[in-house]
Structures are given as structure tokens and as C-alpha cells.
Amino acid sequence: MTFRPVAATSKAQPALEGAGVHLQRVFGFDDPSLTDPFLMMDDFRNDDPRLYSKGFPWHPHRGIETITYVLDGQVEHADSLGNRGLLGPGSVQWMTAGSGIVHQEMPSGNSKGQMHGFQLWANLPSSLKMTAPRYQDITAGDIPVEGDDDGTVVKVITGSFWGKTGPVDGIAANPMLLDVSVPAGRRKVLPVDTRANALAYVFAGSGTFRDASDPVGIKVEKEYRGTELNIRDMTGNRTLVRFGSGDEITVQAGDEGIRFLLMTGRPIQEPVAWHGPIVMNTQKELRQALLELNNGTFIKHA
């Protein structure tokens, strides 16, 4: 087994999207090849409905897949093809926009007004950019949950892990998306596809993704002395970790435990022409998509 070193880390940055939704952009600022096949990720987390309730009114997508994972509150969605649905706590929607769709997503909080979820954009290869749109709506109860003897819990949204296979299938980049919780003081080794790019986004607790021979952290928060590592610097809330090559990652949880999304996907390695919610391979294709959006021929599959 080959340990994956930490290649880079970054903090999510405040952003304003939709009709005035305050969120944190995890990535999507830089060269898309660094996170290929993933393009962008947002963490929408807020306790004040005034900062998210106007939502994301009608807008188009083409050439990508959008993955929405709700932790608290709910998201009501509708589209130009007549589909409607409600994503509750723990549920996932994997939407393959393909040739084009126009939809809206309207969040609402729980009884305390709290809203928390994520949206991840995954690219489509040129051969599938004009495929028919497709939805996979997954309820919390449909997502396999696997636990280990030390208290580690993994929710398998897509891909296969520890003998469980997630309910989302037929995805171009053969990704794995996991919601991982490791209890305080525990050290876990997690296998990953050696051919895939790998990212971890920490959204609760703290820890380190470096092994004992390289105990250098990202953000000084507090001292933690574990049984196997002696580490001062810990990766904390709203931190993205991008890994180098290898077939396993190691995580050492801090004294509050750690919870993170683990994302892996095989890179598509194609040119990216990107304008807002439309992602094609060439500027010519991008201009054509915008022209069709303006003249009413954007939707190809009813």
C-alpha cells in the first residue's frame, strides 16, 4: 500500500450565489485540472433564513453533473421538464444535466432555521456532454452506513467501500463520495483508487491527514497528543485537502473527532470551456450553448 501525501490545502471562501445565498466556496477558483473530474464545491451552511431563503431561482445547466447533499433543512427542486422533489436531511440528488436543463433549488431551514448542505459539480466527458438529462434522488435511508469497531462511521453515497456500494450509479468518472466520521483520537487508513484524484473536505472537528513520518498540519488550533502521533497543527473546519498519488489516505482525528467528505474520481483530462453553469470543451461549443439559451433551443430532450 502507498500512502498519499497531502499535496495542498485551502480554506473555503465566502461567496454570494443565486438570489442572495451566502455560502462558502470550497473550490472552483483555480485551474480545474487540479480537482479533475470535479469542478466546484459549495458549502451552504447558515442559521439565518434571511441569508439563504431566496435560494437559486431558475437557471440552466449543460455539460456537467450536480450533486446536492443535505444535512439539515431541506431543498425543494423543480425543472423545465416537469420534475419536482424535496431533499430532506441526509438525502442526495445526483443530477446529470447533460444536453441541458433549466431548474431551480429553494432551500428552507429546520425548526431552528438551520440549513446545511453541499453542492458538488462534476464534469462530463465530451462524449456525454449532450446526453439526456437524468436524476437520481436518494433518500437518507437508501444510503448504506458502515461502522468499524473503533466507532468510525462511513456513509457510502457512490462507489464501493468496506463492502458497501452506494445507491448512485452510472456516473462518468466512476467516483467515490463518502461521508466519513472518525471519533476522537482514532487513526484510520482508508483505501482509494490509485488512478483517481482524491480530495477531503473537513466540515466538523479537526485532525490531520499526514502520517507519523510527516506530522505537519495546516491550521494551528490546539495541541493534541494521540497514542501514535504527537501533532500540534490540525486540519480544521471548512478545510479542503488535496492529495498526491497513492492507494490509501491516513487520517488522525483530534480530540473532538473529525467529519469530512472524501471525494475521488478518475480525471477526464479534457479541455474545459466554462461559463457559469455551462461547461463545454471548446469556446465554440460554449458560444453555441449560450446562443441556444437565448433563442429558446437550449432544451434538447423533453
PDB file of C-alpha atoms in Angstrom, residues 142-299:
ATOM      1  CA  ASP A 142     -31.157   4.365   0.957  1.00  0.00           C
ATOM      2  CA  ILE A 143     -27.545   5.342   1.716  1.00  0.00           C
ATOM      3  CA  PRO A 144     -25.510   2.446   3.161  1.00  0.00           C
ATOM      4  CA  VAL A 145     -23.846   3.165   6.502  1.00  0.00           C
ATOM      5  CA  GLU A 146     -20.861   1.075   7.552  1.00  0.00           C
ATOM      6  CA  GLY A 147     -19.302   1.219  11.008  1.00  0.00           C
ATOM      7  CA  ASP A 148     -15.954  -0.008  12.341  1.00  0.00           C
ATOM      8  CA  ASP A 149     -15.138  -1.378  15.779  1.00  0.00           C
ATOM      9  CA  ASP A 150     -13.428   1.873  16.800  1.00  0.00           C
ATOM     10  CA  GLY A 151     -16.556   3.961  16.189  1.00  0.00           C
ATOM     11  CA  THR A 152     -15.701   5.193  12.694  1.00  0.00           C
ATOM     12  CA  VAL A 153     -18.827   5.599  10.559  1.00  0.00           C
ATOM     13  CA  VAL A 154     -18.852   5.857   6.751  1.00  0.00           C
ATOM     14  CA  LYS A 155     -21.880   6.729   4.614  1.00  0.00           C
ATOM     15  CA  VAL A 156     -21.350   5.435   1.076  1.00  0.00           C
ATOM     16  CA  ILE A 157     -23.096   7.783  -1.367  1.00  0.00           C
ATOM     17  CA  THR A 158     -21.456   6.484  -4.523  1.00  0.00           C
ATOM     18  CA  GLY A 159     -18.727   3.977  -5.245  1.00  0.00           C
ATOM     19  CA  SER A 160     -17.795   0.914  -3.187  1.00  0.00           C
ATOM     20  CA  PHE A 161     -16.181   0.986   0.229  1.00  0.00           C
ATOM     21  CA  TRP A 162     -15.770  -1.606   3.009  1.00  0.00           C
ATOM     22  CA  GLY A 163     -18.040  -3.996   1.143  1.00  0.00           C
ATOM     23  CA  LYS A 164     -20.853  -1.480   0.674  1.00  0.00           C
ATOM     24  CA  THR A 165     -21.899   0.068  -2.653  1.00  0.00           C
ATOM     25  CA  GLY A 166     -23.609   3.427  -2.815  1.00  0.00           C
ATOM     26  CA  PRO A 167     -27.022   3.818  -4.483  1.00  0.00           C
ATOM     27  CA  VAL A 168     -25.862   6.361  -7.103  1.00  0.00           C
ATOM     28  CA  ASP A 169     -24.704   4.609 -10.275  1.00  0.00           C
ATOM     29  CA  GLY A 170     -23.840   5.142 -13.938  1.00  0.00           C
ATOM     30  CA  ILE A 171     -21.552   8.121 -13.279  1.00  0.00           C
ATOM     31  CA  ALA A 172     -18.986   9.013 -15.930  1.00  0.00           C
ATOM     32  CA  ALA A 173     -15.891   9.468 -13.741  1.00  0.00           C
ATOM     33  CA  ASN A 174     -16.515   6.348 -11.628  1.00  0.00           C
ATOM     34  CA  PRO A 175     -16.319   8.490  -8.480  1.00  0.00           C
ATOM     35  CA  MET A 176     -16.437   7.605  -4.816  1.00  0.00           C
ATOM     36  CA  LEU A 177     -18.200  10.008  -2.455  1.00  0.00           C
ATOM     37  CA  LEU A 178     -18.153   9.200   1.258  1.00  0.00           C
ATOM     38  CA  ASP A 179     -19.285  10.979   4.425  1.00  0.00           C
ATOM     39  CA  VAL A 180     -16.679   9.876   6.997  1.00  0.00           C
ATOM     40  CA  SER A 181     -16.790  10.362  10.783  1.00  0.00           C
ATOM     41  CA  VAL A 182     -13.769   9.310  12.858  1.00  0.00           C
ATOM     42  CA  PRO A 183     -14.049   9.539  16.666  1.00  0.00           C
ATOM     43  CA  ALA A 184     -11.616  11.425  18.874  1.00  0.00           C
ATOM     44  CA  GLY A 185      -8.073  10.110  18.964  1.00  0.00           C
ATOM     45  CA  ARG A 186      -8.585   7.413  16.357  1.00  0.00           C
ATOM     46  CA  ARG A 187      -6.343   6.844  13.360  1.00  0.00           C
ATOM     47  CA  LYS A 188      -7.823   5.349  10.194  1.00  0.00           C
ATOM     48  CA  VAL A 189      -6.348   4.180   6.921  1.00  0.00           C
ATOM     49  CA  LEU A 190      -8.826   4.476   4.040  1.00  0.00           C
ATOM     50  CA  PRO A 191      -8.242   2.783   0.665  1.00  0.00           C
ATOM     51  CA  VAL A 192      -8.719   4.822  -2.518  1.00  0.00           C
ATOM     52  CA  ASP A 193      -8.451   4.165  -6.252  1.00  0.00           C
ATOM     53  CA  THR A 194      -4.833   4.774  -7.214  1.00  0.00           C
ATOM     54  CA  ARG A 195      -5.946   6.088 -10.643  1.00  0.00           C
ATOM     55  CA  ALA A 196      -8.288   8.672  -9.149  1.00  0.00           C
ATOM     56  CA  ASN A 197      -7.749  12.189  -7.873  1.00  0.00           C
ATOM     57  CA  ALA A 198      -8.634  12.421  -4.184  1.00  0.00           C
ATOM     58  CA  LEU A 199      -9.989  15.321  -2.083  1.00  0.00           C
ATOM     59  CA  ALA A 200     -11.192  15.587   1.509  1.00  0.00           C
ATOM     60  CA  TYR A 201     -13.333  18.430   2.842  1.00  0.00           C
ATOM     61  CA  VAL A 202     -13.412  18.759   6.629  1.00  0.00           C
ATOM     62  CA  PHE A 203     -16.687  20.225   7.919  1.00  0.00           C
ATOM     63  CA  ALA A 204     -16.640  19.261  11.600  1.00  0.00           C
ATOM     64  CA  GLY A 205     -13.966  18.632  14.214  1.00  0.00           C
ATOM     65  CA  SER A 206     -10.289  18.534  13.378  1.00  0.00           C
ATOM     66  CA  GLY A 207      -7.459  16.139  12.582  1.00  0.00           C
ATOM     67  CA  THR A 208      -4.510  15.520  10.317  1.00  0.00           C
ATOM     68  CA  PHE A 209      -4.114  13.641   7.049  1.00  0.00           C
ATOM     69  CA  ARG A 210      -0.338  13.297   7.328  1.00  0.00           C
ATOM     70  CA  ASP A 211       1.400  10.168   8.559  1.00  0.00           C
ATOM     71  CA  ALA A 212       3.730   9.928  11.539  1.00  0.00           C
ATOM     72  CA  SER A 213       6.822  10.499   9.403  1.00  0.00           C
ATOM     73  CA  ASP A 214       5.458  13.843   8.155  1.00  0.00           C
ATOM     74  CA  PRO A 215       3.457  15.368  11.040  1.00  0.00           C
ATOM     75  CA  VAL A 216       2.962  18.828   9.582  1.00  0.00           C
ATOM     76  CA  GLY A 217      -0.536  20.238   9.829  1.00  0.00           C
ATOM     77  CA  ILE A 218      -2.450  23.003   8.170  1.00  0.00           C
ATOM     78  CA  LYS A 219      -4.012  25.249  10.785  1.00  0.00           C
ATOM     79  CA  VAL A 220      -2.922  25.620  14.391  1.00  0.00           C
ATOM     80  CA  GLU A 221      -5.992  25.156  16.587  1.00  0.00           C
ATOM     81  CA  LYS A 222      -4.948  23.255  19.698  1.00  0.00           C
ATOM     82  CA  GLU A 223      -2.450  20.665  20.824  1.00  0.00           C
ATOM     83  CA  TYR A 224      -3.466  17.060  20.569  1.00  0.00           C
ATOM     84  CA  ARG A 225      -1.374  14.149  21.856  1.00  0.00           C
ATOM     85  CA  GLY A 226      -2.533  10.847  20.428  1.00  0.00           C
ATOM     86  CA  THR A 227      -1.189   7.392  21.123  1.00  0.00           C
ATOM     87  CA  GLU A 228       0.509   7.132  17.733  1.00  0.00           C
ATOM     88  CA  LEU A 229       1.186  10.730  16.756  1.00  0.00           C
ATOM     89  CA  ASN A 230       2.315  13.855  18.538  1.00  0.00           C
ATOM     90  CA  ILE A 231       0.850  16.693  16.457  1.00  0.00           C
ATOM     91  CA  ARG A 232       0.352  20.393  17.178  1.00  0.00           C
ATOM     92  CA  ASP A 233      -1.169  21.515  13.890  1.00  0.00           C
ATOM     93  CA  MET A 234      -4.582  20.168  12.908  1.00  0.00           C
ATOM     94  CA  THR A 235      -6.777  20.458   9.828  1.00  0.00           C
ATOM     95  CA  GLY A 236      -9.963  22.198  10.951  1.00  0.00           C
ATOM     96  CA  ASN A 237     -13.455  23.126   9.852  1.00  0.00           C
ATOM     97  CA  ARG A 238     -14.003  24.230   6.219  1.00  0.00           C
ATOM     98  CA  THR A 239     -10.602  22.979   5.031  1.00  0.00           C
ATOM     99  CA  LEU A 240     -10.073  21.248   1.687  1.00  0.00           C
ATOM    100  CA  VAL A 241      -7.232  18.728   1.450  1.00  0.00           C
ATOM    101  CA  ARG A 242      -5.914  17.684  -1.963  1.00  0.00           C
ATOM    102  CA  PHE A 243      -3.833  14.515  -2.033  1.00  0.00           C
ATOM    103  CA  GLY A 244      -0.922  13.285  -4.119  1.00  0.00           C
ATOM    104  CA  SER A 245      -0.747   9.827  -5.669  1.00  0.00           C
ATOM    105  CA  GLY A 246      -1.137   6.534  -3.843  1.00  0.00           C
ATOM    106  CA  ASP A 247      -3.792   3.999  -2.870  1.00  0.00           C
ATOM    107  CA  GLU A 248      -4.601   4.943   0.723  1.00  0.00           C
ATOM    108  CA  ILE A 249      -5.057   8.008   2.898  1.00  0.00           C
ATOM    109  CA  THR A 250      -4.449   8.227   6.628  1.00  0.00           C
ATOM    110  CA  VAL A 251      -6.463  10.397   8.998  1.00  0.00           C
ATOM    111  CA  GLN A 252      -5.767  11.019  12.678  1.00  0.00           C
ATOM    112  CA  ALA A 253      -8.741  12.540  14.489  1.00  0.00           C
ATOM    113  CA  GLY A 254      -8.285  15.339  17.024  1.00  0.00           C
ATOM    114  CA  ASP A 255      -9.864  15.476  20.467  1.00  0.00           C
ATOM    115  CA  GLU A 256     -13.308  16.388  19.053  1.00  0.00           C
ATOM    116  CA  GLY A 257     -13.207  13.756  16.332  1.00  0.00           C
ATOM    117  CA  ILE A 258     -13.368  14.677  12.657  1.00  0.00           C
ATOM    118  CA  ARG A 259     -16.016  14.522   9.937  1.00  0.00           C
ATOM    119  CA  PHE A 260     -15.269  15.038   6.273  1.00  0.00           C
ATOM    120  CA  LEU A 261     -16.410  14.291   2.748  1.00  0.00           C
ATOM    121  CA  LEU A 262     -13.976  12.077   0.837  1.00  0.00           C
ATOM    122  CA  MET A 263     -14.221  12.539  -2.939  1.00  0.00           C
ATOM    123  CA  THR A 264     -12.320  10.534  -5.526  1.00  0.00           C
ATOM    124  CA  GLY A 265     -12.744  10.387  -9.297  1.00  0.00           C
ATOM    125  CA  ARG A 266     -10.695   9.431 -12.317  1.00  0.00           C
ATOM    126  CA  PRO A 267      -9.601  12.565 -14.195  1.00  0.00           C
ATOM    127  CA  ILE A 268     -11.262  13.217 -17.546  1.00  0.00           C
ATOM    128  CA  GLN A 269      -8.251  15.177 -18.867  1.00  0.00           C
ATOM    129  CA  GLU A 270     -10.128  17.179 -21.500  1.00  0.00           C
ATOM    130  CA  PRO A 271     -10.169  20.916 -22.253  1.00  0.00           C
ATOM    131  CA  VAL A 272     -12.637  22.940 -20.183  1.00  0.00           C
ATOM    132  CA  ALA A 273     -14.631  25.898 -21.591  1.00  0.00           C
ATOM    133  CA  TRP A 274     -16.648  27.229 -18.669  1.00  0.00           C
ATOM    134  CA  HIS A 275     -19.229  29.987 -18.323  1.00  0.00           C
ATOM    135  CA  GLY A 276     -21.286  29.916 -15.136  1.00  0.00           C
ATOM    136  CA  PRO A 277     -23.427  26.743 -15.033  1.00  0.00           C
ATOM    137  CA  ILE A 278     -22.459  25.656 -18.565  1.00  0.00           C
ATOM    138  CA  VAL A 279     -19.242  23.670 -19.076  1.00  0.00           C
ATOM    139  CA  MET A 280     -18.159  22.509 -22.541  1.00  0.00           C
ATOM    140  CA  ASN A 281     -14.844  21.564 -24.166  1.00  0.00           C
ATOM    141  CA  THR A 282     -14.388  24.484 -26.570  1.00  0.00           C
ATOM    142  CA  GLN A 283     -15.286  28.156 -26.747  1.00  0.00           C
ATOM    143  CA  LYS A 284     -17.245  27.400 -29.932  1.00  0.00           C
ATOM    144  CA  GLU A 285     -19.423  24.890 -28.072  1.00  0.00           C
ATOM    145  CA  LEU A 286     -19.852  27.351 -25.241  1.00  0.00           C
ATOM    146  CA  ARG A 287     -20.975  30.128 -27.597  1.00  0.00           C
ATOM    147  CA  GLN A 288     -23.412  27.722 -29.247  1.00  0.00           C
ATOM    148  CA  ALA A 289     -24.909  26.810 -25.855  1.00  0.00           C
ATOM    149  CA  LEU A 290     -25.380  30.478 -24.945  1.00  0.00           C
ATOM    150  CA  LEU A 291     -26.931  31.189 -28.357  1.00  0.00           C
ATOM    151  CA  GLU A 292     -29.406  28.323 -27.868  1.00  0.00           C
ATOM    152  CA  LEU A 293     -30.213  29.569 -24.391  1.00  0.00           C
ATOM    153  CA  ASN A 294     -31.112  32.965 -25.861  1.00  0.00           C
ATOM    154  CA  ASN A 295     -33.128  31.699 -28.814  1.00  0.00           C
ATOM    155  CA  GLY A 296     -35.127  29.045 -26.949  1.00  0.00           C
ATOM    156  CA  THR A 297     -33.499  25.886 -28.366  1.00  0.00           C
ATOM    157  CA  PHE A 298     -31.401  25.018 -25.303  1.00  0.00           C
ATOM    158  CA  ILE A 299     -33.526  22.067 -24.150  1.00  0.00           C
TER     159      ILE A 299
END
